[in-house]
PDB file of C-alpha atoms in Angstrom:
ATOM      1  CA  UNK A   1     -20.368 -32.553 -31.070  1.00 61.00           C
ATOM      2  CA  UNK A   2     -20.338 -30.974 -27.543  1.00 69.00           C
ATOM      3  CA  UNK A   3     -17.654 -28.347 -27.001  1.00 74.00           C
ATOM      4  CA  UNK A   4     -15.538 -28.260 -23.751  1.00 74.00           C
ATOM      5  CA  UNK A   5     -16.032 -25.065 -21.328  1.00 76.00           C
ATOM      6  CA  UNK A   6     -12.770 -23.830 -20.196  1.00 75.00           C
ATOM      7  CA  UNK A   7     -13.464 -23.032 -16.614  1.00 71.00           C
ATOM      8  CA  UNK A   8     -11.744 -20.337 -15.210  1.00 70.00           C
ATOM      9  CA  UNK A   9      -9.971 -20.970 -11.876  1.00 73.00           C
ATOM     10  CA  UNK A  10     -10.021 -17.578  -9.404  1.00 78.00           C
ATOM     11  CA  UNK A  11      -7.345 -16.680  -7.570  1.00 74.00           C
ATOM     12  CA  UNK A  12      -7.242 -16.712  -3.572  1.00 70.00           C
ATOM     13  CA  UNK A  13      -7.026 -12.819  -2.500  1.00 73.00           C
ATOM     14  CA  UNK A  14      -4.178 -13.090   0.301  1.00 80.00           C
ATOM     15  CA  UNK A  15      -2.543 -10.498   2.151  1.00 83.00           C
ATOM     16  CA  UNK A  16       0.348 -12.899   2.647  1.00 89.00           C
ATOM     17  CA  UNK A  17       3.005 -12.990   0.494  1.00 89.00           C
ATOM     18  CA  UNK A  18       6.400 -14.920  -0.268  1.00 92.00           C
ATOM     19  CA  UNK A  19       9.057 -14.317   2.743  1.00 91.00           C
ATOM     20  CA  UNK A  20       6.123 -13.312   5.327  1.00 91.00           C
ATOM     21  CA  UNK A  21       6.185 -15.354   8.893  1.00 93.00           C
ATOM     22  CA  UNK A  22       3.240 -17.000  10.000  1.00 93.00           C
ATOM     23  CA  UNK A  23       2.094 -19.287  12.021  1.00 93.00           C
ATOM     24  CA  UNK A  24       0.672 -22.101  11.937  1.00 92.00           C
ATOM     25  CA  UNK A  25      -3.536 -22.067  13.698  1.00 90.00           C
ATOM     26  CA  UNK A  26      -4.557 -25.160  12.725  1.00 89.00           C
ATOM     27  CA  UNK A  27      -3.871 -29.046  11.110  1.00 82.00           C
ATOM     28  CA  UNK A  28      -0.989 -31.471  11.901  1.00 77.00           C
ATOM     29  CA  UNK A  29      -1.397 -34.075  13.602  1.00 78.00           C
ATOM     30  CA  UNK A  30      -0.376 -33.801  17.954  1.00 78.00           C
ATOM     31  CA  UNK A  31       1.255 -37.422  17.433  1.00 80.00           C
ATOM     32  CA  UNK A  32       3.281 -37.871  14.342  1.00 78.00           C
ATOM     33  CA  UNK A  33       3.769 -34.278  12.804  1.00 75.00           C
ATOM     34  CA  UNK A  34       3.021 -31.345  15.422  1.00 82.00           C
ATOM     35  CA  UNK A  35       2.227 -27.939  12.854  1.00 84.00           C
ATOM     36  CA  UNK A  36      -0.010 -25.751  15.328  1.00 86.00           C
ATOM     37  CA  UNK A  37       1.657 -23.157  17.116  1.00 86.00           C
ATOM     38  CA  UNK A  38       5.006 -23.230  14.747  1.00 89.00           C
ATOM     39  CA  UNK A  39       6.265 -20.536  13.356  1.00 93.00           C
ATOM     40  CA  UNK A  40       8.159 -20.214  10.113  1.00 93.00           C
ATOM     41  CA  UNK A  41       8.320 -18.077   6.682  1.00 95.00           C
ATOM     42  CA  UNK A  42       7.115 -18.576   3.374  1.00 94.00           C
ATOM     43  CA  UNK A  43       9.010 -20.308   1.423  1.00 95.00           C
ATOM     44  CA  UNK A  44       6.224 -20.335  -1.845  1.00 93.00           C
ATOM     45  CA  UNK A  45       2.604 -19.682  -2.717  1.00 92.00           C
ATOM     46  CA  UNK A  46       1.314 -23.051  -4.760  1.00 91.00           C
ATOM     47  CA  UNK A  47      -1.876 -24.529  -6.216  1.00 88.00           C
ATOM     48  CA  UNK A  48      -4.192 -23.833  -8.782  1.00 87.00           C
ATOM     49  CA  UNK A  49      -5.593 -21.280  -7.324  1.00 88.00           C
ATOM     50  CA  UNK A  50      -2.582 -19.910  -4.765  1.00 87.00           C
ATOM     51  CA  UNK A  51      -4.628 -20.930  -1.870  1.00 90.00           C
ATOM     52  CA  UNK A  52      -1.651 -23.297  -0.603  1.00 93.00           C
ATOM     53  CA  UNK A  53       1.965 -22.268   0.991  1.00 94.00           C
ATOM     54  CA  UNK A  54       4.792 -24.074   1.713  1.00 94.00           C
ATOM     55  CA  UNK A  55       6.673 -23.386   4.780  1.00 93.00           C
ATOM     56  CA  UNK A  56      10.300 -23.517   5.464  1.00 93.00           C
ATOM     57  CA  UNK A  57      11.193 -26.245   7.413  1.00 90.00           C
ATOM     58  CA  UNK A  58       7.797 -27.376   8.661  1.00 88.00           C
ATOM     59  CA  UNK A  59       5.558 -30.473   7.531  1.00 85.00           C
ATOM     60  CA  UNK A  60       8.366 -32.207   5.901  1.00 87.00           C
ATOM     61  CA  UNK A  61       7.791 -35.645   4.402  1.00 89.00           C
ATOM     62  CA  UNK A  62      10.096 -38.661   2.787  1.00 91.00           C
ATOM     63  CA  UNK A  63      10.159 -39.014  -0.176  1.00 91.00           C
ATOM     64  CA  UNK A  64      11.434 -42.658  -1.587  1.00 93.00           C
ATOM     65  CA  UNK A  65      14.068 -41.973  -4.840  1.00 91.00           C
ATOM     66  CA  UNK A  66      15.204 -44.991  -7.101  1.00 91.00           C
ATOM     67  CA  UNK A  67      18.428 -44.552  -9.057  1.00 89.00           C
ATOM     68  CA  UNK A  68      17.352 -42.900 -12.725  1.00 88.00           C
ATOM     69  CA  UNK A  69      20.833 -42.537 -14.091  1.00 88.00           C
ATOM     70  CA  UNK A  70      24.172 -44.399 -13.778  1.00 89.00           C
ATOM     71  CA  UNK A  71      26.152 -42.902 -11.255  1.00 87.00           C
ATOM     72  CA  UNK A  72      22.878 -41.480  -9.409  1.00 86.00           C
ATOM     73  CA  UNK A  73      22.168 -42.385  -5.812  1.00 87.00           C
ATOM     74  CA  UNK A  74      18.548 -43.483  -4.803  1.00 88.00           C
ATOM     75  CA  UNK A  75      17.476 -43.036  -1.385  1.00 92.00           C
ATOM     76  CA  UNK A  76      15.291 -41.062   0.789  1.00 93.00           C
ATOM     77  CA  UNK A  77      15.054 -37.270   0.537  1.00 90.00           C
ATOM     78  CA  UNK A  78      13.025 -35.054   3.133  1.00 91.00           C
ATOM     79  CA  UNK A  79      10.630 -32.905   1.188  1.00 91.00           C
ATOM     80  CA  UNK A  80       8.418 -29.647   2.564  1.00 91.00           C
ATOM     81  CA  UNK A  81       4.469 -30.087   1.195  1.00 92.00           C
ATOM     82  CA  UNK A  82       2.462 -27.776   1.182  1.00 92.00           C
ATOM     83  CA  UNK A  83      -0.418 -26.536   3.559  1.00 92.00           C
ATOM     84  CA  UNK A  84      -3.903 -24.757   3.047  1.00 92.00           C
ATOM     85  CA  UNK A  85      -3.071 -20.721   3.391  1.00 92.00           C
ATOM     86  CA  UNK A  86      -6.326 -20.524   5.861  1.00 91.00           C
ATOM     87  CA  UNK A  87      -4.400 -22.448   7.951  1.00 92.00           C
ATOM     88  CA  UNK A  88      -1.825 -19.712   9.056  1.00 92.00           C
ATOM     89  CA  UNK A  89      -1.708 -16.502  10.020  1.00 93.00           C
ATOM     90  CA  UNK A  90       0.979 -13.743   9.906  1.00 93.00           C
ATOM     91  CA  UNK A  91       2.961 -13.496  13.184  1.00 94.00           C
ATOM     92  CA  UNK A  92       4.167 -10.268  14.799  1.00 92.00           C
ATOM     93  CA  UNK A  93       7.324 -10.609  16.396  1.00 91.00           C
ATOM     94  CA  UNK A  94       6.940  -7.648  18.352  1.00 89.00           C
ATOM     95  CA  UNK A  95       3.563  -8.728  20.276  1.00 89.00           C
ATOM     96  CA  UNK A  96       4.343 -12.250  20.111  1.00 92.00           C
ATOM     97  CA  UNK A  97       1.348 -13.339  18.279  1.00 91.00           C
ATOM     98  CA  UNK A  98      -0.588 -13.670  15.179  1.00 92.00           C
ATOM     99  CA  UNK A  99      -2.516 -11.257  13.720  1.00 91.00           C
ATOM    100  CA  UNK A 100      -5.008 -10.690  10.611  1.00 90.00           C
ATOM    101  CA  UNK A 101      -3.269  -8.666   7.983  1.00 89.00           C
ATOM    102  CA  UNK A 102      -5.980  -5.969   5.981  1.00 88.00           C
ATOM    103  CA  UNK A 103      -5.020  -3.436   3.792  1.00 88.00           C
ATOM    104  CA  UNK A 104      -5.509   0.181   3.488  1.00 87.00           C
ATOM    105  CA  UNK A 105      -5.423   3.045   1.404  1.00 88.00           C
ATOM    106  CA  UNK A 106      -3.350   6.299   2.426  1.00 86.00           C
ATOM    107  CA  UNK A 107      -4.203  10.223   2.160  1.00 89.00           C
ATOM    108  CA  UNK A 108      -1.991  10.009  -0.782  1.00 91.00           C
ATOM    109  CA  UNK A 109      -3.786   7.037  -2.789  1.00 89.00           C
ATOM    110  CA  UNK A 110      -0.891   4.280  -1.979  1.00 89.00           C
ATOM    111  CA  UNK A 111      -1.844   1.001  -1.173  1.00 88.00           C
ATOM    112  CA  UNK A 112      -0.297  -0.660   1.983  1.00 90.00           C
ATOM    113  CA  UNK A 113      -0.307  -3.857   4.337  1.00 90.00           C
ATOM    114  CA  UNK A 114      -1.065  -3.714   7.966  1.00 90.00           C
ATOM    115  CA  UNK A 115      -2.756  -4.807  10.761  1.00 90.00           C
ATOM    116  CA  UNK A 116      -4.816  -3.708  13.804  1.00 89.00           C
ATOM    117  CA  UNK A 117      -2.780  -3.897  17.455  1.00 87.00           C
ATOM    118  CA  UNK A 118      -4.880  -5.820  19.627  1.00 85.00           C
ATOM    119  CA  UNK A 119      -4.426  -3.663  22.359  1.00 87.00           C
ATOM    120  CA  UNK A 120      -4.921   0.353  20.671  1.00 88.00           C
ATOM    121  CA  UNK A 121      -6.874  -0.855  17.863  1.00 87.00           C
ATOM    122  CA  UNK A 122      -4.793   1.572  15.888  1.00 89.00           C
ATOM    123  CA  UNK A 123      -3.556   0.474  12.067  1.00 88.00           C
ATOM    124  CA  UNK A 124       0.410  -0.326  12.493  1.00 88.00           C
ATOM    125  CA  UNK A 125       1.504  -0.205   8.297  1.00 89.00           C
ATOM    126  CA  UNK A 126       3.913  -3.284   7.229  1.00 84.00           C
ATOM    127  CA  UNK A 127       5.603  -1.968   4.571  1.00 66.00           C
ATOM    128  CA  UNK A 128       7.782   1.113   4.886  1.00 57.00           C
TER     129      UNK A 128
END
């Protein structure tokens, strides 16, 4: 009898984490559900692999709910799905944009997020 391998499922390494704005560079559809160019925080990292985020109050679906217990209401209920963390960016309130988020070690060994300004190409640290 053949035995099952397990397979091991890696983790997405993200800068971005829960609360962060982004926004949103790419999917959506121009039509029916606009997502580029929106900008909103994160509400929750998902997926197997954390590689998916869901955003507050952007790509919002309905959701059809029958009745399960007496005195229960069925209906419709707006719900947020998620969307593929390459897909956004972390925004910068201050310049207006998005930027890419890299870490860096300081003189005294600590780990921190930043990013590079655009403009002086100097490291601006996230977290105080």
């Amino acid at each position: 009898m053949a035995t099952k391998k397990t397979v091991k499922k890696e983790r997405v390494a993200t800068a971005l984490k829960k609360g962060d704005t982004v926004m949103v560079i790419a999917g959506g559809n121009k039509n029916k559900r606009p997502l580029k160019g929106q900008v909103s925080k994160i509400k929750a990292i998902v997926g197997d692999k954390g590689d998916r985020v869901i955003l507050e109050g952007l790509n919002l679906f309905v959701r059809h709910t029958k009745a399960t217990a007496p005195g229960q209401e069925g209906g419709k209920i707006q719900v947020e799905k998620s969307v593929h963390i390459s897909n956004v960016m972390y925004y910068v309130e201050k310049l207006k944009k998005p930027v890419r988020l890299v870490k860096s070690v300081l003189a005294d060994g600590k780990k921190v997020r930043g990013y590079k300004d655009p403009s002086s190409k100097k490291f601006v640290q996230l977290d105080a």
